[in-house]
Amino acid sequence: MPPSPSPLNAETLQALLPPSRRIGREILILEETTSTNDVAAQLGRAGAAEGAVVFAERQTAGRGRLQRKWESLAHKGLWFSLLLRPAWAFADWSRLTTWAAVGVARGLDESLPGCRAAIKWPNDIYLAGKKAVGILCESAIGPTGYAVVGIGVNVNHVRADFPKELRDRATSLREAADLDAAPLDRHAVAAALLRNLDALYPSLECDFASIVAEAQSRSFLMGRRITLRGALEDAATSEAIAEALEPDGSLRVRLDNGKTQIISGGEVSVSVSQTL
Ligand code: BTN
């Protein structure tokens, strides 16, 4: 029998983070909850300070974009949510998805030697051509306005841990590193993610262009033929070439009819329809 994975522990994780951090200044670790996004939102409504992070070993109702279910296998991954209170205009809060994607990608590079994590716009991180991370940003405006950035990282899953229908599309850090490798230390991975997100946070306000440039350079979609669902008013799906990221992080595509279209995250599903 393989050794059972060591449970996440807040003190162990805090010891791996810089004392002056904003992201991760408070860390809450739950054995089970519905969704860490729900718990972070409750903290947001209760007035908790920016930077609190909620982890859960198991989510009973983990969710992704477009009302999709998110599988959160107990003790195998990192399922966590950040509570943020951006001081800038609400119209720019959509930047958080691009920031989170770049911060997480940098953290994965640090955790896996030789890795260059790719970003599948707008909210997925790919390793070796498969999805390893999903990001879900939710927000509430008003007097106690807050944003929640939920991050799900498949860390120690082996192929059999994924539902059959996901096996060809999903991966974990362990699988991407080497199937025979020992399980990764989840505290070390979590710390690398939080450190990189924290270090990049100031750039959201003062140098977002550099975050977009890195997201573009890590893009899984650029130059590829893609299928868009829910992006156009007059068609259920459309085919396009992904051309570039715009300064606000939205995606510019060239449709088959030759027209350019700018797509923002929202309710759009994007899939690659042709490999390079
Ligand atoms: C997606 O791929 O569409 C986004 C998936 C986001 C999953 C994470 S796991 C932690 C947090 N809690 C949730 O319910 N969802 C996010």
Short mmCIF file of C-alpha atoms and ligand atoms in Angstrom, two decimals:
data_model
loop_
_atom_site.label_atom_id
_atom_site.label_comp_id
_atom_site.label_asym_id
_atom_site.label_seq_id
_atom_site.Cartn_x
_atom_site.Cartn_y
_atom_site.Cartn_z
CA MET A 1 0.00 0.00 0.00
CA PRO A 2 1.40 3.48 -0.81
CA PRO A 3 1.74 5.73 2.25
CA SER A 4 -1.33 7.86 2.86
CA PRO A 5 -0.70 11.49 1.89
CA SER A 6 0.01 13.85 4.75
CA PRO A 7 -2.95 16.14 5.40
CA LEU A 8 -2.59 19.85 4.75
CA ASN A 9 -1.59 21.81 7.82
CA ALA A 10 -1.82 25.61 8.10
CA GLU A 11 1.29 26.05 10.25
CA THR A 12 3.43 23.96 7.92
CA LEU A 13 2.23 26.02 4.96
CA GLN A 14 2.66 29.36 6.72
CA ALA A 15 6.26 28.49 7.55
CA LEU A 16 6.99 28.26 3.80
CA LEU A 17 5.61 31.74 3.04
CA PRO A 18 7.30 35.14 3.40
CA PRO A 19 6.25 37.00 6.59
CA SER A 20 5.31 40.17 4.67
CA ARG A 21 2.79 38.48 2.37
CA ARG A 22 -0.68 39.74 1.58
CA ILE A 23 -2.00 36.57 -0.12
CA GLY A 24 -2.05 33.87 2.55
CA ARG A 25 -1.82 36.17 5.59
CA GLU A 26 -4.66 34.05 7.02
CA ILE A 27 -4.95 30.37 6.07
CA LEU A 28 -7.92 28.20 6.88
CA ILE A 29 -7.82 24.46 6.16
CA LEU A 30 -11.07 22.48 6.24
CA GLU A 31 -11.43 18.73 5.96
CA GLU A 32 -14.66 19.05 4.00
CA THR A 33 -16.90 21.79 2.65
CA THR A 34 -19.30 22.36 -0.22
CA SER A 35 -16.98 24.64 -2.17
CA THR A 36 -14.05 26.72 -0.90
CA ASN A 37 -15.47 29.57 -3.02
CA ASP A 38 -18.57 29.50 -0.79
CA VAL A 39 -16.49 29.72 2.38
CA ALA A 40 -14.30 32.54 1.02
CA ALA A 41 -17.46 34.42 -0.01
CA GLN A 42 -18.84 34.03 3.53
CA LEU A 43 -15.57 35.50 4.85
CA GLY A 44 -15.93 38.31 2.31
CA ARG A 45 -19.45 39.14 3.50
CA ALA A 46 -18.29 38.98 7.13
CA GLY A 47 -15.61 41.63 6.45
CA ALA A 48 -12.48 39.43 6.58
CA ALA A 49 -9.26 41.06 5.39
CA GLU A 50 -7.96 40.70 1.84
CA GLY A 51 -5.58 37.81 1.37
CA ALA A 52 -7.36 35.11 3.40
CA VAL A 53 -7.04 31.69 1.78
CA VAL A 54 -9.38 28.74 2.36
CA PHE A 55 -8.30 25.19 1.51
CA ALA A 56 -10.45 22.07 1.74
CA GLU A 57 -9.29 18.47 1.48
CA ARG A 58 -12.65 17.52 -0.01
CA GLN A 59 -15.40 19.55 -1.71
CA THR A 60 -18.86 18.07 -1.95
CA ALA A 61 -20.05 20.67 -4.49
CA GLY A 62 -16.91 21.94 -6.18
CA ARG A 63 -17.80 23.97 -9.25
CA GLY A 64 -16.18 25.31 -12.40
CA ARG A 65 -17.09 27.83 -15.07
CA LEU A 66 -20.30 27.50 -17.03
CA GLN A 67 -22.03 25.64 -14.16
CA ARG A 68 -19.74 22.65 -14.56
CA LYS A 69 -19.02 20.27 -11.70
CA TRP A 70 -15.43 20.18 -10.42
CA GLU A 71 -14.13 16.83 -9.14
CA SER A 72 -12.21 17.31 -5.88
CA LEU A 73 -10.74 13.96 -4.92
CA ALA A 74 -9.87 14.00 -1.21
CA HIS A 75 -6.20 14.59 -0.32
CA LYS A 76 -5.04 14.30 -3.95
CA GLY A 77 -5.17 17.91 -5.05
CA LEU A 78 -5.17 21.49 -3.84
CA TRP A 79 -8.67 22.95 -3.72
CA PHE A 80 -8.52 26.52 -2.46
CA SER A 81 -9.92 30.02 -2.76
CA LEU A 82 -8.43 33.46 -2.22
CA LEU A 83 -10.43 36.36 -0.79
CA LEU A 84 -9.48 39.65 -2.44
CA ARG A 85 -10.68 43.22 -2.16
CA PRO A 86 -9.29 44.99 -5.24
CA ALA A 87 -9.06 48.74 -4.72
CA TRP A 88 -9.54 49.48 -8.43
CA ALA A 89 -12.62 49.98 -10.61
CA PHE A 90 -14.98 47.00 -10.71
CA ALA A 91 -14.80 47.05 -14.53
CA ASP A 92 -11.17 45.90 -14.21
CA TRP A 93 -11.77 43.01 -11.77
CA SER A 94 -11.86 40.64 -14.73
CA ARG A 95 -8.06 41.07 -14.73
CA LEU A 96 -7.97 38.67 -11.79
CA THR A 97 -8.38 35.61 -14.01
CA THR A 98 -5.32 36.52 -16.11
CA TRP A 99 -3.29 37.34 -13.00
CA ALA A 100 -4.25 34.07 -11.31
CA ALA A 101 -3.42 32.06 -14.44
CA VAL A 102 0.06 33.61 -14.75
CA GLY A 103 0.78 33.34 -11.01
CA VAL A 104 -0.27 29.70 -10.91
CA ALA A 105 1.70 28.92 -14.08
CA ARG A 106 4.84 30.39 -12.50
CA GLY A 107 4.23 28.38 -9.33
CA LEU A 108 3.91 25.17 -11.35
CA ASP A 109 7.16 25.92 -13.23
CA GLU A 110 8.86 26.29 -9.85
CA SER A 111 7.38 23.02 -8.58
CA LEU A 112 8.20 20.88 -11.63
CA PRO A 113 11.75 21.07 -12.96
CA GLY A 114 11.85 21.81 -16.71
CA CYS A 115 8.16 22.71 -16.81
CA ARG A 116 6.64 25.59 -18.78
CA ALA A 117 2.95 25.61 -17.87
CA ALA A 118 0.61 26.73 -20.64
CA ILE A 119 -2.53 28.85 -20.21
CA LYS A 120 -5.63 27.85 -22.10
CA TRP A 121 -7.57 31.09 -22.15
CA PRO A 122 -9.29 32.14 -20.05
CA ASN A 123 -8.91 29.99 -16.94
CA ASP A 124 -7.22 26.63 -17.45
CA ILE A 125 -3.59 25.62 -16.99
CA TYR A 126 -2.30 22.84 -19.18
CA LEU A 127 0.66 20.53 -18.67
CA ALA A 128 1.78 18.33 -21.56
CA GLY A 129 -1.38 19.21 -23.50
CA LYS A 130 -3.88 18.32 -20.75
CA LYS A 131 -5.72 20.31 -18.11
CA ALA A 132 -4.12 20.26 -14.67
CA VAL A 133 -5.65 23.40 -13.11
CA GLY A 134 -8.95 25.26 -13.30
CA ILE A 135 -9.60 28.78 -12.01
CA LEU A 136 -13.00 30.22 -11.11
CA CYS A 137 -13.36 33.93 -10.25
CA GLU A 138 -16.55 35.13 -8.60
CA SER A 139 -17.30 38.55 -7.16
CA ALA A 140 -19.82 40.68 -5.33
CA ILE A 141 -20.05 44.46 -5.43
CA GLY A 142 -21.44 46.73 -2.74
CA PRO A 143 -20.22 48.07 0.58
CA THR A 144 -18.48 44.79 1.48
CA GLY A 145 -17.46 44.10 -2.14
CA TYR A 146 -15.04 41.25 -2.62
CA ALA A 147 -13.65 38.89 -5.22
CA VAL A 148 -13.04 35.18 -4.75
CA VAL A 149 -10.47 33.40 -6.89
CA GLY A 150 -10.97 29.65 -6.67
CA ILE A 151 -8.14 27.41 -7.83
CA GLY A 152 -8.27 23.65 -8.30
CA VAL A 153 -4.95 21.87 -8.88
CA ASN A 154 -4.71 18.16 -9.68
CA VAL A 155 -1.51 17.28 -7.82
CA ASN A 156 -1.10 13.59 -7.06
CA HIS A 157 -3.77 11.95 -9.21
CA VAL A 158 -2.89 8.95 -11.32
CA ARG A 159 -4.85 8.23 -14.48
CA ALA A 160 -7.31 5.92 -12.72
CA ASP A 161 -8.24 8.72 -10.30
CA PHE A 162 -9.96 10.68 -13.08
CA PRO A 163 -13.44 9.76 -14.31
CA LYS A 164 -13.16 7.78 -17.57
CA GLU A 165 -14.56 10.59 -19.70
CA LEU A 166 -11.83 12.98 -18.47
CA ARG A 167 -8.81 10.69 -18.71
CA ASP A 168 -7.70 11.91 -22.13
CA ARG A 169 -8.13 15.56 -21.22
CA ALA A 170 -7.08 15.84 -17.58
CA THR A 171 -3.72 15.39 -15.92
CA SER A 172 -1.99 16.01 -12.60
CA LEU A 173 1.38 17.46 -11.67
CA ARG A 174 2.56 14.00 -10.67
CA GLU A 175 1.49 12.47 -13.98
CA ALA A 176 3.07 15.32 -15.96
CA ALA A 177 6.32 14.99 -14.00
CA ASP A 178 6.65 11.23 -14.24
CA LEU A 179 4.13 8.52 -13.45
CA ASP A 180 6.62 6.55 -11.38
CA ALA A 181 7.58 9.57 -9.34
CA ALA A 182 6.70 9.66 -5.67
CA PRO A 183 3.72 11.84 -4.74
CA LEU A 184 4.53 15.52 -4.64
CA ASP A 185 4.61 17.42 -1.36
CA ARG A 186 1.36 19.40 -1.47
CA HIS A 187 2.62 21.95 1.07
CA ALA A 188 5.57 22.80 -1.18
CA VAL A 189 3.33 23.12 -4.24
CA ALA A 190 0.75 25.24 -2.39
CA ALA A 191 3.50 27.51 -1.07
CA ALA A 192 5.01 27.98 -4.55
CA LEU A 193 1.58 28.95 -5.91
CA LEU A 194 0.79 31.40 -3.10
CA ARG A 195 4.27 32.98 -3.20
CA ASN A 196 4.02 33.59 -6.95
CA LEU A 197 0.46 34.95 -6.74
CA ASP A 198 1.52 37.27 -3.92
CA ALA A 199 4.62 38.52 -5.75
CA LEU A 200 2.58 39.26 -8.88
CA TYR A 201 -0.36 40.93 -7.13
CA PRO A 202 0.98 44.55 -7.24
CA SER A 203 1.43 44.28 -11.05
CA LEU A 204 -2.33 43.87 -11.43
CA GLU A 205 -2.67 47.58 -10.75
CA CYS A 206 0.59 49.08 -11.96
CA ASP A 207 1.81 46.79 -14.78
CA PHE A 208 -1.05 44.65 -16.06
CA ALA A 209 0.49 44.82 -19.56
CA SER A 210 3.36 42.59 -18.42
CA ILE A 211 0.90 40.02 -17.03
CA VAL A 212 -1.00 39.97 -20.34
CA ALA A 213 2.29 39.64 -22.26
CA GLU A 214 3.24 36.60 -20.18
CA ALA A 215 -0.23 35.07 -20.55
CA GLN A 216 0.13 35.48 -24.30
CA SER A 217 3.59 33.91 -24.35
CA ARG A 218 2.26 30.94 -22.36
CA SER A 219 -0.91 30.64 -24.40
CA PHE A 220 -2.10 27.20 -25.44
CA LEU A 221 -4.46 28.69 -28.03
CA MET A 222 -2.48 31.27 -30.00
CA GLY A 223 -2.36 30.55 -33.70
CA ARG A 224 -4.63 27.55 -33.28
CA ARG A 225 -7.94 26.84 -34.88
CA ILE A 226 -10.61 26.90 -32.18
CA THR A 227 -14.33 26.32 -31.75
CA LEU A 228 -16.28 28.98 -29.83
CA ARG A 229 -19.54 28.12 -28.13
CA GLY A 230 -21.84 30.82 -26.85
CA ALA A 231 -19.69 33.64 -28.19
CA LEU A 232 -21.81 34.95 -31.02
CA GLU A 233 -25.39 36.13 -30.94
CA ASP A 234 -26.37 34.60 -34.28
CA ALA A 235 -24.74 31.15 -34.06
CA ALA A 236 -24.43 28.37 -31.48
CA THR A 237 -20.81 27.69 -32.46
CA SER A 238 -18.25 29.28 -34.69
CA GLU A 239 -14.78 28.41 -35.91
CA ALA A 240 -11.91 30.86 -35.65
CA ILE A 241 -8.16 31.30 -35.30
CA ALA A 242 -6.95 32.61 -31.92
CA GLU A 243 -4.88 35.69 -32.75
CA ALA A 244 -3.85 37.55 -29.60
CA LEU A 245 -4.78 38.75 -26.15
CA GLU A 246 -6.09 42.30 -25.90
CA PRO A 247 -4.70 44.74 -23.27
CA ASP A 248 -7.58 43.87 -20.89
CA GLY A 249 -6.93 40.11 -21.20
CA SER A 250 -9.80 39.33 -23.57
CA LEU A 251 -9.18 37.13 -26.61
CA ARG A 252 -9.01 38.40 -30.19
CA VAL A 253 -9.98 35.84 -32.81
CA ARG A 254 -10.35 35.85 -36.58
CA LEU A 255 -13.58 34.17 -37.60
CA ASP A 256 -13.85 32.03 -40.73
CA ASN A 257 -15.83 34.85 -42.38
CA GLY A 258 -12.71 37.02 -42.07
CA LYS A 259 -14.08 39.27 -39.33
CA THR A 260 -12.20 39.96 -36.11
CA GLN A 261 -14.02 39.38 -32.85
CA ILE A 262 -12.99 40.20 -29.28
CA ILE A 263 -14.18 37.62 -26.77
CA SER A 264 -14.35 38.22 -23.03
CA GLY A 265 -14.32 35.32 -20.54
CA GLY A 266 -17.99 35.30 -19.49
CA GLU A 267 -20.06 32.47 -20.86
CA VAL A 268 -17.80 31.40 -23.70
CA SER A 269 -16.45 27.90 -24.10
CA VAL A 270 -13.35 27.52 -26.27
CA SER A 271 -11.97 24.24 -27.54
CA VAL A 272 -9.07 23.52 -29.84
CA SER A 273 -10.36 22.09 -33.10
CA GLN A 274 -6.98 21.47 -34.72
CA THR A 275 -3.61 20.62 -33.24
CA LEU A 276 -0.50 22.35 -34.55
C1 BTN B 1 -12.95 25.46 -14.17
O1 BTN B 1 -12.14 24.65 -14.63
O2 BTN B 1 -13.97 25.78 -14.81
C2 BTN B 1 -12.68 26.10 -12.84
C3 BTN B 1 -12.52 25.08 -11.75
C4 BTN B 1 -12.25 25.72 -10.39
C5 BTN B 1 -12.17 24.70 -9.29
C6 BTN B 1 -11.79 25.30 -7.98
S1 BTN B 1 -11.47 24.10 -6.73
C7 BTN B 1 -11.45 25.35 -5.52
C8 BTN B 1 -12.56 26.30 -5.85
N1 BTN B 1 -13.82 25.80 -5.32
C9 BTN B 1 -14.68 25.51 -6.29
O3 BTN B 1 -15.83 25.08 -6.10
N2 BTN B 1 -14.16 25.75 -7.48
C10 BTN B 1 -12.80 26.26 -7.36
#
